[in-house]
Coordinates of C-alpha atoms and ligand atoms in Angstrom, one line a residue:
M1 CA 15.8 -54.1 -59.2
S2 CA 12.9 -54.4 -57.1
D3 CA 9.4 -53.1 -57.5
I4 CA 7.9 -50.9 -55.3
T5 CA 4.1 -51.5 -54.0
V6 CA 1.7 -49.8 -51.9
P7 CA 2.0 -51.4 -48.4
D8 CA -0.9 -52.1 -45.9
I9 CA -2.6 -48.8 -45.4
G10 CA -5.6 -50.0 -43.3
D11 CA -8.9 -50.1 -44.4
F12 CA -8.3 -47.6 -47.2
E13 CA -8.9 -48.5 -51.0
D14 CA -8.7 -46.7 -54.2
V15 CA -7.0 -43.7 -52.7
P16 CA -5.4 -41.1 -55.3
I17 CA -1.7 -39.9 -55.2
I18 CA -1.4 -36.2 -54.3
E19 CA 2.1 -35.7 -54.5
I20 CA 5.4 -37.8 -56.2
L21 CA 8.2 -37.2 -54.0
V22 CA 10.9 -38.5 -55.9
S23 CA 12.2 -38.8 -59.5
V24 CA 14.0 -41.0 -61.6
G25 CA 17.8 -41.3 -61.1
D26 CA 17.2 -39.9 -57.4
T27 CA 19.0 -41.8 -54.4
V28 CA 16.9 -42.8 -51.4
S29 CA 17.4 -44.1 -47.9
A30 CA 15.1 -47.0 -46.5
E31 CA 11.6 -44.6 -44.8
D32 CA 12.2 -42.0 -46.9
P33 CA 8.6 -40.9 -48.1
L34 CA 8.1 -41.7 -51.9
V35 CA 4.6 -40.6 -52.9
T36 CA 1.8 -38.9 -50.5
L37 CA -1.5 -40.7 -50.9
E38 CA -5.0 -39.0 -49.7
S39 CA -8.1 -40.4 -48.3
D40 CA -11.2 -39.0 -47.0
K41 CA -9.9 -39.6 -43.4
A42 CA -6.0 -39.1 -43.5
T43 CA -2.9 -38.3 -45.7
M44 CA 0.0 -40.3 -45.5
D45 CA 3.2 -41.2 -47.3
V46 CA 4.6 -44.3 -48.7
P47 CA 8.2 -44.8 -47.3
A48 CA 11.0 -46.5 -49.6
P49 CA 11.0 -50.1 -48.2
A50 CA 15.2 -50.2 -48.7
G51 CA 17.7 -47.7 -49.8
G52 CA 18.6 -47.4 -53.4
T53 CA 17.9 -45.6 -56.9
I54 CA 14.8 -44.8 -58.4
E55 CA 14.6 -46.6 -61.7
S56 CA 11.3 -45.8 -63.0
I57 CA 8.0 -44.4 -62.0
D58 CA 4.7 -46.3 -63.0
V59 CA 2.4 -43.7 -61.1
S60 CA 1.3 -40.2 -62.1
V61 CA -0.4 -37.5 -59.4
G62 CA -4.2 -38.2 -59.2
D63 CA -3.6 -41.9 -59.9
R64 CA -5.7 -44.3 -57.7
V65 CA -3.9 -47.1 -55.8
S66 CA -4.6 -49.7 -53.3
Q67 CA -2.6 -52.3 -51.2
G68 CA -0.2 -54.0 -53.6
S69 CA -0.6 -51.1 -56.6
K70 CA 2.9 -50.9 -57.9
L71 CA 4.5 -47.5 -57.9
M72 CA 8.0 -47.6 -58.8
T73 CA 11.3 -49.6 -59.4
L74 CA 14.1 -49.6 -56.9
S75 CA 17.8 -50.6 -57.9
G76 CA 20.8 -51.6 -55.4
D77 CA 20.6 -50.7 -51.8
E78 CA 22.6 -47.9 -50.1
G79 CA 22.3 -48.9 -46.6
G80 CA 20.1 -48.5 -43.9
D81 CA 18.2 -45.7 -42.7
D82 CA 20.4 -44.2 -39.9
D83 CA 23.0 -42.7 -41.9
G84 CA 20.7 -40.9 -44.7
D85 CA 22.5 -39.7 -47.8
A86 CA 22.3 -36.0 -48.2
S87 CA 21.3 -36.2 -51.7
S88 CA 18.5 -38.3 -50.9
A89 CA 15.0 -37.3 -52.0
G90 CA 13.2 -35.8 -49.2
S91 CA 16.7 -35.4 -47.0
E92 CA 16.3 -33.5 -43.8
P93 CA 15.6 -30.0 -43.9
E94 CA 18.7 -27.5 -43.7
P95 CA 18.9 -25.8 -40.2
E96 CA 17.4 -22.6 -40.3
Q97 CA 19.8 -21.1 -38.0
A98 CA 23.0 -22.0 -36.2
P99 CA 21.8 -24.5 -33.4
A100 CA 21.7 -23.0 -29.8
S101 CA 22.7 -19.3 -30.6
P102 CA 22.6 -17.3 -27.7
P103 CA 19.5 -15.5 -26.9
A104 CA 19.4 -12.5 -28.7
E105 CA 19.5 -8.9 -26.9
D106 CA 15.9 -8.4 -27.9
S107 CA 14.7 -11.6 -26.2
P108 CA 11.4 -11.6 -24.8
E109 CA 11.6 -11.0 -21.0
P110 CA 11.6 -14.1 -19.6
A111 CA 9.0 -14.7 -17.0
V112 CA 12.0 -16.4 -14.9
T113 CA 11.2 -17.3 -11.6
S114 CA 14.4 -18.2 -10.1
E115 CA 18.0 -17.0 -11.3
P116 CA 19.2 -19.1 -13.9
T117 CA 22.7 -20.5 -13.5
P118 CA 25.5 -20.6 -15.9
A119 CA 25.3 -23.9 -18.2
P120 CA 28.0 -26.4 -16.9
A121 CA 28.9 -27.2 -20.4
T122 CA 26.9 -26.5 -23.8
D123 CA 27.6 -26.9 -27.4
D124 CA 31.4 -25.6 -27.0
G125 CA 32.1 -28.9 -25.1
P126 CA 33.3 -31.9 -26.5
A127 CA 31.5 -34.1 -28.9
R128 CA 28.2 -35.2 -27.4
D129 CA 26.0 -38.0 -29.2
F130 CA 23.0 -35.8 -29.5
E131 CA 22.4 -32.0 -30.3
V132 CA 19.1 -32.2 -28.6
V133 CA 17.7 -35.4 -26.3
V134 CA 14.3 -35.4 -25.3
L135 CA 13.4 -37.2 -22.4
G136 CA 9.6 -38.6 -22.4
S137 CA 7.6 -39.2 -25.7
G138 CA 4.3 -38.1 -24.7
P139 CA 2.6 -35.3 -26.7
G140 CA 5.1 -32.2 -25.3
G141 CA 8.2 -35.2 -25.8
Y142 CA 7.5 -36.3 -29.3
T143 CA 6.7 -32.7 -30.4
A144 CA 9.6 -30.9 -29.3
A145 CA 11.9 -33.9 -31.2
F146 CA 10.2 -33.9 -34.1
R147 CA 10.1 -29.7 -34.4
A148 CA 14.1 -30.0 -33.4
A149 CA 14.7 -32.3 -36.0
D150 CA 13.1 -30.6 -38.6
L151 CA 15.0 -27.6 -37.6
G152 CA 18.1 -29.7 -38.5
L153 CA 18.9 -30.8 -35.3
K154 CA 20.8 -34.2 -34.3
V155 CA 18.2 -35.7 -31.7
A156 CA 17.3 -38.4 -29.8
L157 CA 13.8 -39.4 -28.1
V158 CA 14.0 -41.5 -24.8
E159 CA 11.1 -43.5 -23.6
R160 CA 10.6 -45.9 -20.8
H161 CA 7.6 -47.8 -22.7
E162 CA 7.5 -49.7 -25.8
Q163 CA 4.8 -47.5 -27.0
L164 CA 5.6 -43.6 -28.0
G165 CA 3.1 -41.5 -27.1
G166 CA 3.3 -41.0 -23.2
V167 CA -0.2 -40.6 -21.2
C168 CA -2.0 -38.8 -23.8
L169 CA -1.9 -41.2 -26.6
N170 CA -1.8 -44.3 -24.6
V171 CA -3.8 -44.0 -21.2
G172 CA -5.1 -40.6 -21.7
C173 CA -6.5 -38.3 -23.8
I174 CA -7.0 -40.7 -26.8
P175 CA -8.5 -43.8 -25.2
S176 CA -10.6 -41.8 -23.0
K177 CA -12.3 -40.1 -25.9
A178 CA -12.6 -43.2 -28.2
L179 CA -14.7 -44.7 -25.1
L180 CA -16.4 -41.5 -24.8
H181 CA -17.7 -41.9 -28.2
A182 CA -19.0 -45.6 -27.5
A183 CA -20.9 -43.9 -24.4
R184 CA -22.4 -41.1 -26.5
V185 CA -23.7 -43.6 -28.9
I186 CA -25.2 -45.8 -26.1
S187 CA -26.8 -42.5 -24.7
E188 CA -27.9 -41.4 -28.2
T189 CA -29.6 -44.3 -29.0
Q190 CA -31.5 -44.2 -25.4
E191 CA -32.3 -40.6 -26.3
M192 CA -33.8 -41.6 -29.1
A193 CA -36.9 -43.6 -27.5
E194 CA -38.5 -40.5 -26.5
H195 CA -38.6 -39.2 -29.9
G196 CA -39.8 -42.0 -31.9
V197 CA -36.9 -44.4 -32.7
R198 CA -36.6 -47.0 -30.4
F199 CA -33.3 -49.4 -30.4
A200 CA -33.1 -52.5 -28.5
E201 CA -30.9 -52.8 -25.2
P202 CA -27.0 -52.4 -26.1
K203 CA -25.4 -55.5 -25.9
I204 CA -21.6 -54.9 -24.7
D205 CA -18.8 -56.7 -25.8
L206 CA -16.6 -55.6 -23.4
G207 CA -13.5 -57.2 -25.0
A208 CA -14.0 -56.2 -28.7
L209 CA -14.8 -52.6 -27.0
I210 CA -11.4 -52.4 -25.3
G211 CA -9.8 -53.9 -28.5
W212 CA -10.9 -51.6 -30.7
K213 CA -9.9 -48.5 -28.0
Q214 CA -6.7 -50.5 -28.2
S215 CA -6.6 -50.1 -32.0
V216 CA -6.8 -46.5 -32.2
V217 CA -4.2 -46.3 -29.4
D218 CA -1.6 -48.6 -31.5
R219 CA -2.7 -46.8 -34.8
L220 CA -1.4 -43.8 -33.1
T221 CA 1.6 -45.0 -31.4
G222 CA 2.8 -46.9 -34.5
G223 CA 2.4 -43.9 -36.5
L224 CA 4.7 -42.0 -34.2
S225 CA 7.4 -44.6 -34.6
Q226 CA 7.1 -44.3 -38.6
L227 CA 7.4 -40.4 -37.9
A228 CA 10.4 -40.2 -35.8
K229 CA 12.1 -42.7 -38.4
Q230 CA 11.6 -40.7 -41.2
R231 CA 12.9 -37.7 -39.4
K232 CA 15.8 -39.7 -38.2
V233 CA 15.0 -39.2 -34.6
E234 CA 17.1 -42.0 -32.9
V235 CA 14.4 -43.6 -30.0
I236 CA 16.2 -44.9 -27.2
H237 CA 14.1 -47.3 -24.8
G238 CA 15.0 -47.4 -21.3
E239 CA 14.5 -45.6 -17.7
A240 CA 16.2 -42.7 -17.8
R241 CA 18.5 -40.6 -15.2
F242 CA 20.5 -37.6 -15.6
S243 CA 24.0 -38.7 -14.5
G244 CA 25.6 -35.3 -15.2
P245 CA 24.4 -31.9 -16.8
N246 CA 25.3 -32.9 -20.6
T247 CA 24.4 -36.9 -19.9
L248 CA 21.6 -39.0 -19.3
Q249 CA 21.8 -42.7 -18.2
V250 CA 19.5 -44.8 -20.0
A251 CA 19.5 -48.4 -18.8
E252 CA 23.4 -49.5 -19.8
R253 CA 23.6 -46.6 -22.0
E254 CA 25.1 -43.1 -21.2
V255 CA 23.6 -40.7 -23.6
S256 CA 25.6 -37.3 -23.8
F257 CA 23.9 -34.1 -25.3
A258 CA 24.3 -30.5 -26.0
H259 CA 20.8 -29.7 -24.8
C260 CA 18.3 -31.4 -23.3
I261 CA 14.2 -31.2 -23.2
I262 CA 12.8 -32.8 -20.1
A263 CA 9.2 -34.0 -20.9
A264 CA 8.6 -36.7 -18.5
G265 CA 5.3 -35.9 -17.7
S266 CA 3.1 -36.8 -14.6
E267 CA 1.2 -39.8 -13.0
A268 CA -2.1 -40.1 -11.2
A269 CA -2.0 -38.6 -7.9
R270 CA -2.7 -41.4 -5.0
I271 CA -4.5 -41.0 -1.8
P272 CA -2.1 -42.3 1.1
G273 CA -3.7 -45.2 3.6
L274 CA -5.9 -46.8 0.5
P275 CA -6.0 -50.7 0.5
D276 CA -3.7 -52.5 -1.9
D277 CA -6.5 -54.2 -3.6
P278 CA -7.0 -54.4 -7.6
R279 CA -10.4 -53.2 -7.3
V280 CA -9.0 -49.5 -6.4
I281 CA -8.1 -48.2 -10.1
D282 CA -6.8 -45.4 -11.4
S283 CA -7.6 -43.6 -15.0
T284 CA -5.5 -46.4 -16.3
G285 CA -7.2 -49.1 -14.8
A286 CA -10.7 -47.6 -15.6
L287 CA -9.4 -47.5 -19.2
S288 CA -8.9 -50.9 -19.5
P289 CA -11.6 -52.8 -17.5
D290 CA -11.7 -56.5 -17.4
E291 CA -15.5 -56.6 -16.2
I292 CA -18.1 -53.7 -16.5
P293 CA -18.7 -53.0 -12.6
G294 CA -22.2 -52.7 -11.0
K295 CA -21.2 -50.2 -8.8
L296 CA -18.4 -47.6 -9.0
L297 CA -17.6 -45.0 -6.8
V298 CA -15.5 -42.1 -8.5
V299 CA -13.5 -40.3 -6.1
G300 CA -12.7 -37.0 -7.6
G301 CA -15.1 -34.7 -9.5
G302 CA -12.9 -33.4 -12.0
I303 CA -12.5 -33.6 -15.6
I304 CA -10.8 -36.9 -15.6
G305 CA -13.2 -38.5 -12.9
L306 CA -16.3 -37.2 -14.5
E307 CA -15.0 -38.5 -18.3
M308 CA -14.8 -41.8 -17.0
A309 CA -18.3 -41.8 -14.8
C310 CA -19.9 -40.4 -18.2
V311 CA -18.1 -44.3 -19.8
Y312 CA -19.4 -46.1 -17.4
D313 CA -22.7 -45.0 -16.6
A314 CA -23.4 -45.5 -20.2
L315 CA -22.0 -49.1 -19.8
G316 CA -24.6 -49.8 -17.3
T317 CA -23.0 -49.2 -14.1
K318 CA -24.2 -47.4 -11.2
V319 CA -21.9 -44.5 -10.8
T320 CA -21.4 -42.5 -7.4
V321 CA -19.1 -39.5 -7.6
V322 CA -18.1 -38.1 -4.4
E323 CA -16.0 -34.4 -4.5
M324 CA -14.6 -32.7 -1.7
M325 CA -15.1 -29.3 -3.3
D326 CA -18.8 -27.9 -3.0
Q327 CA -19.1 -28.0 -7.2
L328 CA -17.8 -30.3 -9.8
I329 CA -15.3 -29.4 -12.0
P330 CA -13.8 -26.4 -9.8
G331 CA -12.3 -24.2 -12.0
A332 CA -15.0 -23.7 -14.4
D333 CA -17.9 -21.4 -13.9
P334 CA -21.0 -22.6 -11.8
D335 CA -23.1 -21.7 -14.5
L336 CA -21.5 -23.5 -17.3
I337 CA -21.6 -26.9 -14.5
R338 CA -25.5 -26.6 -14.0
P339 CA -26.8 -28.4 -17.0
L340 CA -23.8 -31.4 -16.8
A341 CA -25.0 -31.6 -12.8
K342 CA -28.4 -31.8 -14.1
R343 CA -28.1 -34.4 -16.2
I344 CA -25.6 -36.8 -14.2
G345 CA -27.8 -36.1 -10.9
E346 CA -30.5 -37.5 -13.0
R347 CA -28.8 -40.6 -14.2
Y348 CA -26.1 -41.6 -11.7
A349 CA -26.5 -43.0 -8.3
D350 CA -25.3 -40.2 -6.1
V351 CA -23.3 -36.9 -6.7
M352 CA -21.7 -36.0 -3.8
L353 CA -20.5 -32.7 -2.8
S354 CA -18.1 -31.1 -0.1
T355 CA -17.6 -34.9 0.8
R356 CA -14.4 -36.8 1.2
V357 CA -13.5 -40.2 1.6
D358 CA -12.6 -41.6 5.0
T359 CA -11.9 -44.7 4.8
V360 CA -11.8 -47.7 2.2
R361 CA -11.8 -51.6 3.4
A362 CA -11.1 -54.3 0.9
Q363 CA -13.8 -56.7 1.6
K364 CA -14.6 -60.5 -0.4
N365 CA -17.9 -59.0 -1.3
G366 CA -16.7 -55.3 -2.5
L367 CA -14.8 -51.9 -1.5
Q368 CA -16.9 -50.7 1.8
V369 CA -16.4 -47.1 1.9
T370 CA -17.2 -44.3 4.3
F371 CA -17.4 -40.8 3.5
S372 CA -17.0 -37.4 6.1
G373 CA -19.6 -36.9 8.4
D374 CA -21.5 -40.4 7.7
A375 CA -20.2 -43.2 9.8
K376 CA -22.3 -45.6 7.4
S377 CA -20.8 -47.2 5.0
K378 CA -21.4 -47.9 1.4
R379 CA -20.2 -50.7 -0.6
F380 CA -18.7 -50.8 -4.5
D381 CA -17.2 -53.1 -6.8
R382 CA -14.7 -50.6 -8.2
V383 CA -12.9 -47.3 -6.5
L384 CA -11.8 -44.8 -9.1
I385 CA -9.4 -42.5 -7.4
A386 CA -9.3 -39.4 -9.8
V387 CA -7.5 -36.6 -7.4
G388 CA -5.3 -35.2 -10.2
R389 CA -1.9 -35.7 -11.3
V390 CA 1.5 -35.4 -10.0
P391 CA 4.6 -34.4 -11.9
N392 CA 7.7 -37.0 -12.4
G393 CA 10.3 -34.4 -11.6
G394 CA 11.4 -36.0 -8.3
A395 CA 12.5 -39.4 -10.4
I396 CA 14.7 -38.3 -13.3
G397 CA 18.0 -37.5 -11.0
A398 CA 17.7 -33.9 -11.9
D399 CA 20.0 -33.3 -9.2
A400 CA 23.1 -34.5 -11.1
A401 CA 22.3 -31.7 -13.6
G402 CA 21.6 -29.3 -11.4
V403 CA 18.1 -28.5 -12.6
S404 CA 15.7 -27.3 -9.4
V405 CA 12.9 -29.3 -8.8
D406 CA 10.3 -28.1 -6.4
E407 CA 9.0 -30.2 -3.5
R408 CA 6.1 -31.5 -5.6
G409 CA 8.1 -32.7 -8.6
F410 CA 7.4 -29.7 -10.7
I411 CA 10.3 -28.0 -12.6
E412 CA 10.4 -24.4 -13.1
V413 CA 10.9 -22.7 -16.6
D414 CA 11.3 -19.3 -18.2
A415 CA 8.9 -18.3 -20.9
Q416 CA 11.7 -20.1 -23.0
M417 CA 10.7 -22.9 -21.7
R418 CA 14.7 -23.1 -19.9
T419 CA 15.1 -24.5 -16.5
N420 CA 17.7 -22.4 -14.2
V421 CA 20.2 -24.5 -16.3
P422 CA 20.3 -22.8 -19.5
H423 CA 21.1 -25.7 -21.8
I424 CA 18.2 -28.0 -20.5
H425 CA 14.4 -27.1 -21.0
A426 CA 11.6 -28.8 -19.6
I427 CA 7.9 -28.6 -21.0
G428 CA 4.5 -30.2 -20.4
D429 CA 3.0 -31.5 -17.0
I430 CA 6.2 -31.2 -15.6
V431 CA 6.3 -27.7 -15.5
G432 CA 2.8 -27.2 -14.1
G433 CA 0.1 -24.7 -15.4
P434 CA -2.9 -26.6 -16.6
M435 CA -1.9 -30.2 -17.3
L436 CA -3.3 -30.7 -20.8
A437 CA -1.6 -32.0 -24.2
H438 CA -2.4 -28.9 -26.2
K439 CA -0.2 -26.7 -23.9
A440 CA 2.4 -29.6 -23.9
T441 CA 2.7 -29.4 -27.8
H442 CA 3.1 -25.6 -27.8
E443 CA 5.7 -25.7 -25.3
A444 CA 7.5 -28.4 -26.8
K445 CA 8.0 -26.3 -30.1
V446 CA 8.9 -23.4 -28.1
A447 CA 11.7 -25.2 -26.6
A448 CA 12.8 -26.9 -29.6
E449 CA 13.0 -23.4 -31.7
V450 CA 14.7 -21.7 -29.1
I451 CA 17.3 -24.4 -29.3
A452 CA 17.4 -24.2 -33.0
G453 CA 18.3 -20.6 -32.4
R454 CA 15.2 -18.9 -32.5
N455 CA 13.9 -16.0 -30.6
V456 CA 10.4 -17.3 -29.3
A457 CA 8.5 -17.7 -26.3
F458 CA 5.4 -19.4 -24.8
D459 CA 2.9 -16.4 -25.2
A460 CA -0.5 -17.9 -25.5
L461 CA -3.2 -15.8 -24.1
T462 CA -5.1 -18.7 -23.0
V463 CA -5.1 -22.6 -22.9
P464 CA -8.7 -23.9 -23.4
S465 CA -9.7 -26.4 -20.8
V466 CA -12.4 -28.9 -22.0
A467 CA -14.4 -32.2 -20.2
Y468 CA -15.4 -34.5 -22.8
T469 CA -18.2 -35.5 -20.8
D470 CA -22.1 -35.8 -21.5
P471 CA -22.6 -32.6 -22.1
E472 CA -19.4 -31.2 -22.9
V473 CA -18.0 -28.1 -21.1
A474 CA -15.4 -25.6 -22.5
W475 CA -13.8 -22.3 -21.6
M476 CA -11.1 -20.0 -22.1
G477 CA -10.0 -16.9 -21.5
L478 CA -11.3 -14.6 -18.2
T479 CA -13.9 -16.8 -16.3
E480 CA -16.6 -14.7 -14.7
T481 CA -15.4 -16.4 -11.3
Q482 CA -12.0 -14.7 -12.0
A483 CA -12.9 -11.6 -13.1
K484 CA -15.3 -11.1 -9.9
A485 CA -12.2 -12.3 -7.4
E486 CA -9.8 -9.6 -9.5
G487 CA -12.3 -6.7 -9.8
I488 CA -12.5 -7.0 -13.4
E489 CA -15.3 -5.6 -15.1
Y490 CA -16.6 -7.3 -18.3
E491 CA -20.2 -7.3 -20.3
K492 CA -21.6 -10.5 -20.4
A493 CA -24.0 -12.3 -22.9
V494 CA -25.6 -15.7 -22.3
M495 CA -27.2 -17.4 -25.2
P496 CA -29.6 -20.3 -24.5
W497 CA -29.2 -23.3 -26.6
A498 CA -32.8 -23.5 -26.2
A499 CA -33.1 -21.2 -29.1
S500 CA -30.9 -22.9 -31.5
G501 CA -32.7 -24.7 -34.0
R502 CA -29.8 -27.1 -34.3
A503 CA -29.6 -27.9 -30.7
L504 CA -33.0 -28.6 -30.5
G505 CA -32.9 -30.5 -33.8
L506 CA -30.1 -32.8 -31.6
G507 CA -32.8 -33.2 -28.8
R508 CA -29.8 -31.4 -26.8
P509 CA -31.4 -27.8 -25.7
E510 CA -29.9 -27.3 -22.4
G511 CA -26.5 -26.1 -23.3
M512 CA -25.2 -22.7 -23.2
T513 CA -22.6 -20.1 -24.9
K514 CA -21.2 -17.5 -22.7
I515 CA -19.0 -14.7 -24.0
L516 CA -17.4 -12.1 -22.0
T517 CA -16.0 -9.0 -23.4
E518 CA -14.1 -5.7 -22.5
I519 CA -16.5 -2.5 -21.6
D520 CA -16.7 -0.3 -24.9
S521 CA -14.3 -1.9 -26.7
G522 CA -16.2 -5.3 -26.8
R523 CA -13.0 -7.2 -26.9
V524 CA -13.1 -10.8 -26.1
L525 CA -12.2 -11.7 -22.9
G526 CA -13.4 -15.1 -22.0
C527 CA -15.7 -17.6 -23.3
G528 CA -17.4 -20.5 -21.7
I529 CA -19.9 -23.3 -23.3
V530 CA -21.7 -26.3 -22.2
G531 CA -23.1 -28.6 -24.5
V532 CA -22.7 -31.2 -27.0
G533 CA -19.7 -30.5 -28.7
A534 CA -18.8 -27.4 -26.7
G535 CA -14.8 -28.8 -26.9
D536 CA -14.4 -27.8 -30.8
L537 CA -16.7 -25.2 -30.8
I538 CA -14.2 -23.1 -28.2
S539 CA -11.9 -22.9 -30.6
E540 CA -13.4 -19.9 -32.6
A541 CA -13.1 -17.9 -29.2
V542 CA -9.6 -19.1 -28.3
L543 CA -8.7 -17.3 -32.2
A544 CA -10.9 -14.3 -30.9
L545 CA -8.8 -13.9 -27.9
E546 CA -5.6 -14.4 -29.7
M547 CA -6.3 -12.0 -32.3
G548 CA -7.9 -9.2 -30.0
A549 CA -10.8 -9.6 -31.9
S550 CA -14.2 -8.1 -30.5
A551 CA -17.9 -9.2 -30.4
E552 CA -18.9 -7.0 -33.4
D553 CA -16.1 -9.4 -35.3
I554 CA -17.6 -12.5 -34.5
A555 CA -21.1 -11.2 -34.9
L556 CA -20.0 -9.9 -38.5
T557 CA -18.5 -13.3 -39.7
I558 CA -21.1 -15.3 -41.1
H559 CA -21.5 -18.5 -39.6
P560 CA -23.1 -21.5 -41.3
H561 CA -27.0 -22.2 -40.7
P562 CA -27.9 -24.4 -39.0
T563 CA -25.0 -24.9 -36.6
L564 CA -24.0 -25.1 -32.9
S565 CA -21.3 -22.9 -33.9
E566 CA -24.3 -19.9 -34.4
T567 CA -24.4 -19.8 -30.5
V568 CA -20.9 -18.2 -30.7
A569 CA -22.1 -16.0 -32.8
F570 CA -25.6 -15.4 -31.3
S571 CA -23.8 -14.6 -27.9
A572 CA -21.5 -12.2 -29.8
E573 CA -24.7 -10.5 -31.4
M574 CA -26.1 -10.1 -27.9
I575 CA -23.0 -8.1 -26.9
D576 CA -23.5 -6.1 -30.3
G577 CA -27.2 -5.7 -29.7
S578 CA -28.0 -6.8 -32.9
I579 CA -29.2 -10.0 -31.9
T580 CA -32.8 -11.0 -33.8
D581 CA -33.2 -14.7 -33.0
L582 CA -34.1 -13.8 -29.1
M583 CA -35.2 -10.3 -27.9
P584 CA -31.9 -8.4 -27.5
P585 CA -30.7 -8.2 -23.7
R586 CA -30.9 -4.5 -24.0
K587 CA -31.8 -1.4 -26.5
R588 CA -28.5 -0.8 -28.6
S589 CA -28.4 0.3 -32.5
R590 CA -25.8 -0.2 -34.6
Ligands
LIG1 P1 3.0 -37.4 -20.6 O1 2.0 -37.5 -21.6 O2 2.9 -37.7 -19.3 O3 4.7 -38.3 -21.3 C1 5.6 -38.5 -20.3 C2 6.6 -39.6 -21.0 O4 7.8 -39.3 -20.5 C3 5.8 -40.5 -20.6 O5 5.6 -41.6 -22.1 C4 6.9 -41.8 -19.7 O6 6.7 -43.0 -19.9 C5 8.0 -41.0 -20.1 N1 9.0 -40.7 -19.1 C6 8.7 -40.1 -17.6 N2 9.9 -40.6 -16.8 C7 10.6 -41.1 -17.6 C8 11.9 -41.6 -17.1 N3 12.9 -41.5 -16.2 N4 12.7 -42.4 -18.5 C9 11.9 -42.8 -19.4 N5 10.9 -42.1 -20.0 C10 10.3 -41.4 -18.7 N6 -5.0 -33.8 -21.7 C11 -6.0 -33.2 -23.0 O7 -5.7 -32.0 -23.5 N7 -6.9 -33.4 -23.4 C12 -7.5 -34.7 -22.9 O8 -8.7 -34.7 -23.4 C13 -7.0 -35.2 -21.9 N8 -7.8 -36.5 -21.4 C14 -6.8 -37.1 -20.6 C15 -7.5 -38.4 -19.9 C16 -6.6 -38.8 -18.9 C17 -7.4 -40.1 -18.7 C18 -5.5 -38.5 -18.3 C19 -4.5 -39.3 -17.6 C20 -4.9 -37.5 -18.9 C21 -5.7 -36.6 -20.0 N9 -4.9 -35.3 -20.2 C22 -5.7 -34.9 -21.2 C23 -3.8 -34.8 -19.9 C24 -2.9 -35.1 -21.2 O9 -2.3 -36.7 -21.4 C25 -1.5 -35.0 -20.7 O10 -1.6 -33.6 -20.1 C26 -0.6 -34.9 -21.7 O11 -0.1 -36.5 -21.7 C27 1.2 -34.5 -21.1 O12 2.0 -34.5 -22.1 P2 3.9 -34.6 -21.5 O13 4.3 -34.8 -22.6 O14 3.9 -33.8 -20.5 O15 3.8 -35.9 -20.7

């Protein structure tokens, strides 16, 4: 008989129990969730430390507990967590449909780019180790694995690194946003000086800052391992390559599967001919610096390069950005980029557009760099290469499974995320399109659900893009550049944040919210926002596009005052003609 107490749950104390997931007499396996706690920051399950029978429950819903509080008593040991016990509380959900049924007659028309070849062998064949093996544990991979497990399939998740989470959690979205938050705090303290509140110059303890960033990453990646255990997803560590249409070789072990989901992601693109020197870094190196460089050259004025530039600028580095196109963040409308370009133009050492790096020479005192059209070199302490990402399709032995990979390393898929080999799906960065985590997770769910026999397809109308720079830039749906190139007629309203009380109060009135709508119907076609928090504001426009909402629908939706979200409503009111906070752009009555 043993007491089950609340384990170390981080910085939370005195948190309420919101659900008790077992009853006295239930048999549980190790890691089965027992109770759910909810703090103001997170909801978390307390798992069973071992298998056994629940003898008593000492708490009720609503009770507040901290680390060490007794929850219940457990007797006996029903074995490890791997076998699971069908009678366990919190056991796996029943499959909602027979797994892997062939697509129904009325399957959505897949966006097939190549003829599917017949599956060499699927689940009619010999017994396999797993119904689904997912290759890669990034946001695409872990989402696919967890969804497939939740639909009742026996799943393995294969990852070459010790930590789960892929690029996004370990060296991408999450660590970069943690450092960008630090950058924002530093900038805000500087900005407040103009408004009568002066802080001393910040003292940066780089080790502590990077340690904090890493603790955020570790917390999330550790959480993934826990979630995998709770779902009985077997995590297999090792470099994987296909050894046949239904097998993956993972280190010494051959793993067989009925279905596979390739989610092997991408890596930073390199520029050939650069010196092999530790001072030439990619985004991964930039996220874990050993010192704050005096002078940094960022090669590539896209989202990743500018986010890193933003961090280093706040830390006190003199930043230069070089971009070969004539605009920063090519892909976003030029008017959205203007406030960002203005701000960084004032803060950075230099921003060079329509310029290429010609040579980089490693010298003792720095990296000497020459640029196109200028023979004179400039010296930098670090050079960050941020010129895009390349898919990992060429390094997984796809040939052995018959999966086609193009010359750049991308894998073509149809709208159900199937490759040319029908029992093998692919998702995330490796299939192209915007290389973004939220695209990967949505594709992941489609792939898992299709394998489980559901008739679904990836048919999102847009994948929003966000640069978490300062100010942030976010856009979705139709851009003006695209509309003009494709001859699409549209109506447009631009709401300057100088007319937003909230933006003024934040001291950041340089932003704007632009909305594009269909002529006559007023249906939202596209939206672009630049300003602090733009990345959070864009979701409303995405929902409007997906729901077929019109500018009038947004205008009639009451937005809380004073918020930046009102700028979306105001831009809709400008289309609609009902704006009162500005002069209406044209006379219209409703
Ligand atoms: P990945 O995350 O690349 O994961 C693939 C996994 O597969 C990796 O863990 C890899 O180790 C594993 N793998 C590959 N080959 C093998 C093999 N042969 N055997 C075993 N394992 C293998 N996106 C956003 O949406 N928002 C952001 O703010 C954002 N910020 C970013 C910032 C930076 C600095 C970077 C670099 C990227 C950022 N991204 C952002 C992009 C985002 O990280 C990717 O789009 C996302 O991680 C792709 O997910 P994925 O599942 O396709 O692959």
